[in-house]
CSV table of C-alpha atoms in Angstrom, one decimal:
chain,number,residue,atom,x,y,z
A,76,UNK,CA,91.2,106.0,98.9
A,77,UNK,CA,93.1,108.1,101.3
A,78,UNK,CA,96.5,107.0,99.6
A,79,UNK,CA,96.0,103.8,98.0
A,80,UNK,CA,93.1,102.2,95.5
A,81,UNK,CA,90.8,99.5,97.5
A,82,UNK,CA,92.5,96.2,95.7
A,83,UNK,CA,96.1,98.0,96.2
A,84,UNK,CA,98.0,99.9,93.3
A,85,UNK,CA,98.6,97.4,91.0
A,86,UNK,CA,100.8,98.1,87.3
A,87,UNK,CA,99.4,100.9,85.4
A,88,UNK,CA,95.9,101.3,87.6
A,89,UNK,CA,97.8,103.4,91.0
A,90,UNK,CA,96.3,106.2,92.9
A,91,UNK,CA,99.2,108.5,92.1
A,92,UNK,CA,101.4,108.0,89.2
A,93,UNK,CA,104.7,109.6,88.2
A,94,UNK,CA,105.8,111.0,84.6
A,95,UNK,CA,109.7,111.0,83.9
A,96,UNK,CA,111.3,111.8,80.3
A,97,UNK,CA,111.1,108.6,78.1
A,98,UNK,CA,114.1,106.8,76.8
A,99,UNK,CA,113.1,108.5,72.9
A,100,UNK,CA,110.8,110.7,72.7
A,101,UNK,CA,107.4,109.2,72.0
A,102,UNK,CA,105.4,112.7,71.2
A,103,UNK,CA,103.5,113.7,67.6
A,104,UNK,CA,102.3,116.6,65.9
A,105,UNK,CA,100.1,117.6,63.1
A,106,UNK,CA,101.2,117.5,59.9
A,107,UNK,CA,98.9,116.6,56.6
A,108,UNK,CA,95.3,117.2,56.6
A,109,UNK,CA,93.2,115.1,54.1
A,110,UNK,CA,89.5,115.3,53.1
A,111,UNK,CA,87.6,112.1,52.1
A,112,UNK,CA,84.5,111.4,50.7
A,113,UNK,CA,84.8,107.6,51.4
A,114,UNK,CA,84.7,105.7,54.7
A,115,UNK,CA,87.1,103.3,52.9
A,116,UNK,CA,89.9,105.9,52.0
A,117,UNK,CA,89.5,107.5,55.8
A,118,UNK,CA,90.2,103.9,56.9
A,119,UNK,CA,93.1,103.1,54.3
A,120,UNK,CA,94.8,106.4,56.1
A,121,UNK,CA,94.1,105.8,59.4
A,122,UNK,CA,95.7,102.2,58.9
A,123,UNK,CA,99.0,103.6,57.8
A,124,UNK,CA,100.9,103.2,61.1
A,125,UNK,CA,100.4,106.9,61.5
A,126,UNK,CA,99.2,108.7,64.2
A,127,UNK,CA,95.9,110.5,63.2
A,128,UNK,CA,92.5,111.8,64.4
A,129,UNK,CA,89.3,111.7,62.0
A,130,UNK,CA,86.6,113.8,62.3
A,131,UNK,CA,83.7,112.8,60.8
A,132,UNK,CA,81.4,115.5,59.3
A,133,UNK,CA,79.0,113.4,57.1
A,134,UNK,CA,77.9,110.2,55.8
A,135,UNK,CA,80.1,111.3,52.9
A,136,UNK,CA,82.9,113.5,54.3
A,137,UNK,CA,85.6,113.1,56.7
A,138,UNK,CA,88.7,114.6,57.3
A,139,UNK,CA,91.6,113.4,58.7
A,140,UNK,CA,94.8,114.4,60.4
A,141,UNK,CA,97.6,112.8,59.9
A,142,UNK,CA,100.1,113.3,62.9
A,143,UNK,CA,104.2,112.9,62.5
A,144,UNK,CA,106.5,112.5,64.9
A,145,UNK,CA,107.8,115.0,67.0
A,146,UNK,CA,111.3,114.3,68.9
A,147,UNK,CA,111.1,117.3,71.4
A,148,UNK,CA,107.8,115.8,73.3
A,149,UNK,CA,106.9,112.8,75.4
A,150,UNK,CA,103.5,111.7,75.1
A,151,UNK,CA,101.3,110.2,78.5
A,152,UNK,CA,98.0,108.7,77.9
A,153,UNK,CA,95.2,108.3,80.4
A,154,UNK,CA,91.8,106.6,80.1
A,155,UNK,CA,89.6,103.5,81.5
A,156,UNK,CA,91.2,101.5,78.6
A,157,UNK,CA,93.6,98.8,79.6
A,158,UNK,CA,94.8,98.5,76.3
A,159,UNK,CA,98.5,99.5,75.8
A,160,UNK,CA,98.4,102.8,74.4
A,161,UNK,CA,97.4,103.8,77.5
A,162,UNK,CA,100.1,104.7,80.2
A,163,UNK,CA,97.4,105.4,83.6
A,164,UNK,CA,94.4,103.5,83.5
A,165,UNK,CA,92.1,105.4,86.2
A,166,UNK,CA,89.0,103.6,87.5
A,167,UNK,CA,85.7,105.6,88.5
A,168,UNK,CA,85.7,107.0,91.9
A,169,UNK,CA,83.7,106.1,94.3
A,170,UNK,CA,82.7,108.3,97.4
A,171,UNK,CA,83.3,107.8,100.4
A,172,UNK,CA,83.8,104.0,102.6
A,173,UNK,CA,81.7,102.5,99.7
A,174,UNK,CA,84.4,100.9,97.8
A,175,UNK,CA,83.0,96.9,98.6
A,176,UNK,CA,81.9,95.0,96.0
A,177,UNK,CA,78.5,95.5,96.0
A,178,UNK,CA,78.9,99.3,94.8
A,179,UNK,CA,80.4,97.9,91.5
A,180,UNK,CA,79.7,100.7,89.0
A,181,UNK,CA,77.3,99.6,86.1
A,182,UNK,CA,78.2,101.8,83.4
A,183,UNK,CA,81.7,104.2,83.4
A,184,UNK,CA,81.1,107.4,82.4
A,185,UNK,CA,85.0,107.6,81.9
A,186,UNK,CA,86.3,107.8,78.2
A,187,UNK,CA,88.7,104.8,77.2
A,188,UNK,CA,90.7,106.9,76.2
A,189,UNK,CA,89.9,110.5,78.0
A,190,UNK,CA,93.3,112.3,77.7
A,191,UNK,CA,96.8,112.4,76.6
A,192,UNK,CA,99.4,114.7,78.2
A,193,UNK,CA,102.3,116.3,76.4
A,194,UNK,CA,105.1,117.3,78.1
A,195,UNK,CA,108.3,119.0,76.8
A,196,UNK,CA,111.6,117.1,76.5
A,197,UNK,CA,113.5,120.0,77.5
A,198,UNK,CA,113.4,122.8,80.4
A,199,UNK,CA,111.0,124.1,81.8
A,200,UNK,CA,109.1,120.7,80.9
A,201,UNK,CA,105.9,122.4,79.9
A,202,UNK,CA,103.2,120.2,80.3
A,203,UNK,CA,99.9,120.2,78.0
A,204,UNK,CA,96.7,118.6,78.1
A,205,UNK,CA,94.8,117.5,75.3
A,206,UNK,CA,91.1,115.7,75.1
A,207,UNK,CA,91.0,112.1,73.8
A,208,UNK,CA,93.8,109.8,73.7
A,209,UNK,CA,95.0,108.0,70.3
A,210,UNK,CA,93.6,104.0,70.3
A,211,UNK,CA,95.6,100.8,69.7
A,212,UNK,CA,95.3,101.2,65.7
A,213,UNK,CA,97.2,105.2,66.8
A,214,UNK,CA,93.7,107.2,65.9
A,215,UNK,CA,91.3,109.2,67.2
A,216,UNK,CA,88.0,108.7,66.0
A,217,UNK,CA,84.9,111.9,66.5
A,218,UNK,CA,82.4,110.2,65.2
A,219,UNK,CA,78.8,112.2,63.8
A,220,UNK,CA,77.7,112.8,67.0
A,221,UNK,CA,80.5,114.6,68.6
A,222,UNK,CA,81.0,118.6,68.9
A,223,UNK,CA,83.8,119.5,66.2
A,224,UNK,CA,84.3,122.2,64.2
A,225,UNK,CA,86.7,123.9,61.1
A,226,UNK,CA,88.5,127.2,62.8
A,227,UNK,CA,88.8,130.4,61.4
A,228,UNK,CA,92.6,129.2,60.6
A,229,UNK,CA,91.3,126.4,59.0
A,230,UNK,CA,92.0,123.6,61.4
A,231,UNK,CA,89.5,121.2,62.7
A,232,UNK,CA,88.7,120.9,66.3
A,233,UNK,CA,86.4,119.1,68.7
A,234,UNK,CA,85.1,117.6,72.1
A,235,UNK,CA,85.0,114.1,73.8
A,236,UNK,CA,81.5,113.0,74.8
A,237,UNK,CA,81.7,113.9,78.1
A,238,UNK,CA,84.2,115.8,77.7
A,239,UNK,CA,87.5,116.8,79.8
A,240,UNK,CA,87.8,119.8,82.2
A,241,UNK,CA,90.7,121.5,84.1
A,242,UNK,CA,90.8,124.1,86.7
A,243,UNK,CA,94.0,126.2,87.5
A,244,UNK,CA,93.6,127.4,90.8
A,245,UNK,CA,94.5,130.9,91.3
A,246,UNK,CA,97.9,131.3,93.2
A,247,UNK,CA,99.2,127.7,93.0
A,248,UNK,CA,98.8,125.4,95.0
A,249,UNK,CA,99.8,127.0,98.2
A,250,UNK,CA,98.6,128.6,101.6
A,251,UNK,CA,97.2,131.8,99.9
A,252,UNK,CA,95.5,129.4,96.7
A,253,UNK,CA,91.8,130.1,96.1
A,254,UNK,CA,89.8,128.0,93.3
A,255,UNK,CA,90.0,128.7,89.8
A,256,UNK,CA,87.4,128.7,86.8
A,257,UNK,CA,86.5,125.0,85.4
A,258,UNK,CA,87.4,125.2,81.3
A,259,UNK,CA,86.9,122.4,79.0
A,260,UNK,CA,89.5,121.2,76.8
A,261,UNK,CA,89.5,120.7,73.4
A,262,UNK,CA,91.2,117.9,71.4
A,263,UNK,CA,93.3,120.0,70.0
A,264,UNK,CA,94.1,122.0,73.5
A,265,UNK,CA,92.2,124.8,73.2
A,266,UNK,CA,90.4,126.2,76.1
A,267,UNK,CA,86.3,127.0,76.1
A,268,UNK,CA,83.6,127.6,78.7
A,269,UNK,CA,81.7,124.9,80.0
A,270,UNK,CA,79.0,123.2,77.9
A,271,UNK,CA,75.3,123.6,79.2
A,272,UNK,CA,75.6,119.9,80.1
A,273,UNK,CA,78.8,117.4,80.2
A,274,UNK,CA,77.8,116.0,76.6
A,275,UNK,CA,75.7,118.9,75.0
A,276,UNK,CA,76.5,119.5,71.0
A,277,UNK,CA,76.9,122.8,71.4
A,278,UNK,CA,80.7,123.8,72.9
A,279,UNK,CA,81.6,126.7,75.0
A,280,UNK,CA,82.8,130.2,74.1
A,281,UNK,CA,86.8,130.1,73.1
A,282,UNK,CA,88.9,131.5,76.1
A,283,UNK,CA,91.3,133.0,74.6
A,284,UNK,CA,93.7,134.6,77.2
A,285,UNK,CA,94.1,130.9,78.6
A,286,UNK,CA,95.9,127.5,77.6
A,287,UNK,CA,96.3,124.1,77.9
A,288,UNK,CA,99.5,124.3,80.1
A,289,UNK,CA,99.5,122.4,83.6
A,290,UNK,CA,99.8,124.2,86.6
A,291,UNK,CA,101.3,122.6,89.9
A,292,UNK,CA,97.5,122.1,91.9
A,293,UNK,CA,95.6,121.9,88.2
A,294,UNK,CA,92.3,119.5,88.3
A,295,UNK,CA,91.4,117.4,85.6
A,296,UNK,CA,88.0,115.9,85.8
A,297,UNK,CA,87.5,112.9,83.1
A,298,UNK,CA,83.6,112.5,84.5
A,299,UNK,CA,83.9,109.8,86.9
A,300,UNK,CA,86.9,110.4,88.2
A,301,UNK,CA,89.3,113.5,89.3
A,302,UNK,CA,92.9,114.0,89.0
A,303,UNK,CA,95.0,116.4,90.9
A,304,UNK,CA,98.7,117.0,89.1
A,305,UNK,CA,101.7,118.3,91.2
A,306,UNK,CA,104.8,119.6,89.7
A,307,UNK,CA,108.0,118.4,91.3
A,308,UNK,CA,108.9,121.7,92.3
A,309,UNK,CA,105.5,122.0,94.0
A,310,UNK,CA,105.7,118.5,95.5
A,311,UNK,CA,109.5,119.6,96.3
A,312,UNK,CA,107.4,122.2,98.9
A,313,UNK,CA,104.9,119.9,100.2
A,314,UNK,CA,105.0,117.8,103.5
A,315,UNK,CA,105.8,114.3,102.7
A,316,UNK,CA,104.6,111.1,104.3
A,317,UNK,CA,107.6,111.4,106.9
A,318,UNK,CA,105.9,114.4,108.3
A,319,UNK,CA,102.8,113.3,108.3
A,320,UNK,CA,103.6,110.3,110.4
A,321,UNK,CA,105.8,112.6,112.8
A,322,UNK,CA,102.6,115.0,112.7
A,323,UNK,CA,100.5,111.7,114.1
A,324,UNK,CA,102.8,111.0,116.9
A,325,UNK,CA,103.1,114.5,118.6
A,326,UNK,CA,99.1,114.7,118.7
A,327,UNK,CA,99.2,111.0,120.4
A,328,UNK,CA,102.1,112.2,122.5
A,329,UNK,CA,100.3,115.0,123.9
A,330,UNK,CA,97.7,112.4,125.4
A,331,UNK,CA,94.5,113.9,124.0
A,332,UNK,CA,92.0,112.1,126.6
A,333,UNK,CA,88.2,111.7,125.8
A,334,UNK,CA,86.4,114.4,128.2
A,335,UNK,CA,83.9,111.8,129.6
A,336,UNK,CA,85.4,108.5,129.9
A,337,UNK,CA,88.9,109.9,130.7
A,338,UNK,CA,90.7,107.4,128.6
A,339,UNK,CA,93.8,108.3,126.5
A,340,UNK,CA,93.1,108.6,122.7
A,341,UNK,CA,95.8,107.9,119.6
A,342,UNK,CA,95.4,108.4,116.1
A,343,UNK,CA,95.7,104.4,114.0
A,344,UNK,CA,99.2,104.0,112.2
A,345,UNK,CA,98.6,105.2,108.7
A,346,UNK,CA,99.0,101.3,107.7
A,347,UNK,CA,95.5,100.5,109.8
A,348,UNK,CA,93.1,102.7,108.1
A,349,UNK,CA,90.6,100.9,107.5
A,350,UNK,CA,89.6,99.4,111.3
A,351,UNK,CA,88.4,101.8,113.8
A,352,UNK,CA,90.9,100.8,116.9
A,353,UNK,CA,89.4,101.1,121.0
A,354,UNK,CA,91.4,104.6,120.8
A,355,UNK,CA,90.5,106.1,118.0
A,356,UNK,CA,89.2,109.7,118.2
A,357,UNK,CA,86.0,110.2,117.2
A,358,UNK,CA,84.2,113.4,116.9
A,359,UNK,CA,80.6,115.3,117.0
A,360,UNK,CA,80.6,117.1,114.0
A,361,UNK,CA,78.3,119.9,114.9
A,362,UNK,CA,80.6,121.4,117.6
A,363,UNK,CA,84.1,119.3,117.2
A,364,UNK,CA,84.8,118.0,120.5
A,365,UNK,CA,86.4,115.0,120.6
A,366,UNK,CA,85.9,111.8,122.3
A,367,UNK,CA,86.8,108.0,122.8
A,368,UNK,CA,83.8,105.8,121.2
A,369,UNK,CA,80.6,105.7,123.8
A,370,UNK,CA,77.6,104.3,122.8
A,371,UNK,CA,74.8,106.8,124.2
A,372,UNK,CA,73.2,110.0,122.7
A,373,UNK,CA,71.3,109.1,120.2
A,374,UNK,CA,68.3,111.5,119.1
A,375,UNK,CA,66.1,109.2,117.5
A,376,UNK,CA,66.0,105.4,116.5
A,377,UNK,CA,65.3,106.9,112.7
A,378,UNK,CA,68.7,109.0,112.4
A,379,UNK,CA,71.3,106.7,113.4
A,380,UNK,CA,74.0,109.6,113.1
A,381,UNK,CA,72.3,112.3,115.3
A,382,UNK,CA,73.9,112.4,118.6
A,383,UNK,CA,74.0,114.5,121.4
A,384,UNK,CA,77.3,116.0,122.3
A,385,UNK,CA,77.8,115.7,126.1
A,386,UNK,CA,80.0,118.7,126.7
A,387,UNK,CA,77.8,121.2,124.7
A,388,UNK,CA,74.7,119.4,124.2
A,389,UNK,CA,74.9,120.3,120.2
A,390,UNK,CA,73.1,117.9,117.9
A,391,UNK,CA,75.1,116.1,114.8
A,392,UNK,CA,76.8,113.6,113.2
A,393,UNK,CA,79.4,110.9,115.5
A,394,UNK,CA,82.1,109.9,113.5
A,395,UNK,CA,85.5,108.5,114.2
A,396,UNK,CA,88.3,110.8,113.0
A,397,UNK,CA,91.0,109.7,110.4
A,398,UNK,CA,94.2,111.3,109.5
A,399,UNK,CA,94.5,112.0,106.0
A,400,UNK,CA,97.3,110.3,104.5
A,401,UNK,CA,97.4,111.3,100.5
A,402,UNK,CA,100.5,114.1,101.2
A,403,UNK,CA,99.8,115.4,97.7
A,404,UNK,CA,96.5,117.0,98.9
A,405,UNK,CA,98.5,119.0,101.8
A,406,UNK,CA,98.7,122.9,100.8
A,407,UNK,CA,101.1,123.4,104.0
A,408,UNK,CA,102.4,121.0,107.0
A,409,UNK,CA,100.5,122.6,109.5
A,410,UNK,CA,99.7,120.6,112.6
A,411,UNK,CA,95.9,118.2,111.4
A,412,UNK,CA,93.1,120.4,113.6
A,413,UNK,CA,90.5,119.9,110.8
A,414,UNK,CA,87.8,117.3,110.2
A,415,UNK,CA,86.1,117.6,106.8
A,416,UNK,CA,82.4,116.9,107.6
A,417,UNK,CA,80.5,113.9,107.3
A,418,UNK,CA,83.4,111.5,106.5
A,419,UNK,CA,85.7,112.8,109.3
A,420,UNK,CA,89.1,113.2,107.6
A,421,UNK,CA,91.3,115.2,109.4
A,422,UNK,CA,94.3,117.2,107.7
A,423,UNK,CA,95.7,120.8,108.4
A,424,UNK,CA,93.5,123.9,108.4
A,425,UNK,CA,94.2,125.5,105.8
A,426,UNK,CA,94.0,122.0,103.2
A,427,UNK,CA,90.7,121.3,105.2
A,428,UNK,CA,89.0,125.1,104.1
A,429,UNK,CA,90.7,125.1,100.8
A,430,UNK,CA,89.1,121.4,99.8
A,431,UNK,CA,85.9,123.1,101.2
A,432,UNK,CA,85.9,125.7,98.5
A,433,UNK,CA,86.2,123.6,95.6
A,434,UNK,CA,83.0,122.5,93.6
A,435,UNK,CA,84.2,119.4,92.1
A,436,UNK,CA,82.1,118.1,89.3
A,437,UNK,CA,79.7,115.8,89.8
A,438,UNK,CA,77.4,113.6,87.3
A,439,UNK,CA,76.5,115.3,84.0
A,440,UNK,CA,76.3,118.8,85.3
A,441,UNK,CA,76.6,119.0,89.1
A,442,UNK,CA,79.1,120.8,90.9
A,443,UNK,CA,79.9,120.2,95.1
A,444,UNK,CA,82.6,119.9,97.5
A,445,UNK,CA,84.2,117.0,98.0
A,446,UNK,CA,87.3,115.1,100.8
A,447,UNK,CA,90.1,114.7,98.8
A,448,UNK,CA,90.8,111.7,100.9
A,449,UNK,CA,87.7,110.0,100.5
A,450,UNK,CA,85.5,111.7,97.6
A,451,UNK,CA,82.6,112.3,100.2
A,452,UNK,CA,80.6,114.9,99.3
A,453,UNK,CA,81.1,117.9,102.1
A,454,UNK,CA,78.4,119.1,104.2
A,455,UNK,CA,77.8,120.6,107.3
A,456,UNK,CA,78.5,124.8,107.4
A,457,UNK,CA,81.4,125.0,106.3
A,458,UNK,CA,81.9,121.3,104.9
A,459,UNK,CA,84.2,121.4,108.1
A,460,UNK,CA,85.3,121.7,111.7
A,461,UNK,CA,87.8,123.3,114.0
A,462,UNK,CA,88.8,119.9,116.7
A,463,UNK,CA,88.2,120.4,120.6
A,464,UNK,CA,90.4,117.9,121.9
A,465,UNK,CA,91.2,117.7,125.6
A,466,UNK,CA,94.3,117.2,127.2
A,467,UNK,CA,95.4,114.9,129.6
A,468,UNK,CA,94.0,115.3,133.3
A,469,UNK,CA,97.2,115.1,135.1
């Protein structure tokens, strides 16, 4: 949250993870398909030490896929599995400042094994997604239930439960980016229009003109949790935590003062984000000037959170302001004028009205805005807010 998980990054479970070319090439590739009438002889294959996926079709007919090696491709698994196959075990995001213990998710909607990523050994590295992820005895299993299907070509095909969707945005991940169209993937990486709902039978139509390839800014959305993927070249253009920091200290050296109580306000060190300091900035969200703490305004004793802004006498939200600390998120290293509204997050204009355009899924078939640092769903006019801060007196 905002740069690092709650309990700290710890082995393969980290809030940003890094893929270089493996020692030997790990990657597979179809090769023979088999049909079975038996659930014996679909388990005898699947046992071989092969990589395979099954698709079950009947009580009495299965067919199989048996996958070979392929030495031009490494092979990156993600999932809520801790089980080794699986390189980046990613937990369920939760919104917001509600990561305590109490908000322990019940039930993940998370595969155990939502994805695998193939990237090419060679340049340009191509990387491909793929729905599903093979399982500790190498197989993937689609049982009756799933959505597959035989293509025209002949090959089989199908869906995850809940299935796994990317959007490209359009024009990067830059300055100029807009949001893209969110696609499901297949398992075998082809690329249809959303189902009706997450885990409908019925897929999508096949988009044809589109692939599987990542793009530097891509979204992948495993239901429960959302992953942004940066290319190094893309990263290679991004502000880094360096600048951020340096960012922090020339808003704190310019003495931003809190209009009423005249005291001098400083953005927290990036290592204290989690306790609100005596000079942290806080913020009315309705208007966006910005003050030191002060206990008075209140609207009502129902709605803690509607205050009245002394300078303009607008009504909203009160929050203190955080800088957001995730580089990765930044589409430019602009100066941080920007609070996302309700959570207060504060990060360069152009990142703060970009996050405000994407509808991040959400539940089975919900779609809304969201902070990148923080997962909050956005609200307010324009999910968020141009800062009026006031300069020093003297």
């Amino acid at each position: 949250y905002n740069g690092s998980l709650p309990n700290g990054d710890r082995g393969r479970r980290k809030s940003r993870f890094a893929l270089y070319k493996r020692p030997k090439a790990n990657g597979v590739k179809p090769s023979t398909v088999h049909v079975i009438s038996t659930p014996q002889a679909s388990k005898a294959i699947s046992c071989k030490g092969q990589h395979s996926i099954s698709y079950t079709l009947s009580r009495n007919q299965t067919v199989v896929v048996e996958y070979t090696h392929d030495k031009d491709t490494d092979m990156f698994q993600v999932g809520r599995s801790t089980e080794s196959p699986i390189d980046f075990v990613v937990t369920d995001t939760i919104s917001g400042s509600q990561n305590n213990d109490e908000t322990q998710i019940t039930q993940s909607t998370i595969s155990r094994f939502a994805c695998r990523i193939v990237c090419d050994r060679s340049p340009p590295y191509t990387a491909r997604i793929f729905a599903a992820g093979f399982d500790s005895s190498k197989n993937i299993f689609l049982g009756e239930k799933a959505a597959k299907w035989k293509n025209p070509d002949g090959h089989m095909d199908g869906l995850t439960t809940n299935g796994v969707l990317v959007m490209h945005p359009k024009g990067g991940f830059t300055e100029e980016s807009k949001p893209g169209v969110w696609r499901e993937i297949s398992v075998c990486g082809d690329v249809y229009t959303l189902r009706e709902t997450r885990s409908a039978q019925q897929r999508g139509k096949l988009v044809e003109n589109e692939t599987n390839v990542l793009q530097d800014g891509s979204l992948i959305d495993l239901c429960g949790a959302t992953l942004l993927w940066r290319t190094a070249d893309g990263l290679f253009h991004t502000p880094t935590q360096k600048h951020i920091e340096a960012l922090r200290q020339e808003i704190n050296a310019a003495r931003p003062q809190c209009p009423v109580g005249l005291n001098t306000l400083a953005f927290p060190s990036i290592n204290r984000k989690d306790v609100v300091e005596e000079k942290q900035p806080w913020a009315y969200l309705s208007c966006g000037h910005v003050h030191g703490y002060h206990n008075w305004g209140h609207r009502s004793d129902t709605e803690a959170n509607e205050r009245e802004c002394p300078m303009c006498r607008t009504i909203g939200p009160y929050v203190p302001l955080w800088l957001g600390c995730e580089a990765g998120f930044y589409v430019d290293a602009g100066p941080p004028t920007h609070a996302f509204t309700p959570c207060g997050h504060v990060c360069s204009e152009k990142s703060a009205k970009y996050w405000s355009q994407i509808p991040l899924p959400h539940g089975t078939h919900a779609f809304h805005a969201a902070c990148p640092f923080c997962a909050t769903q956005l609200s307010g006019e324009h999910n968020c807010i141009k800062l009026i801060f006031q300069g020093p007196i003297d």
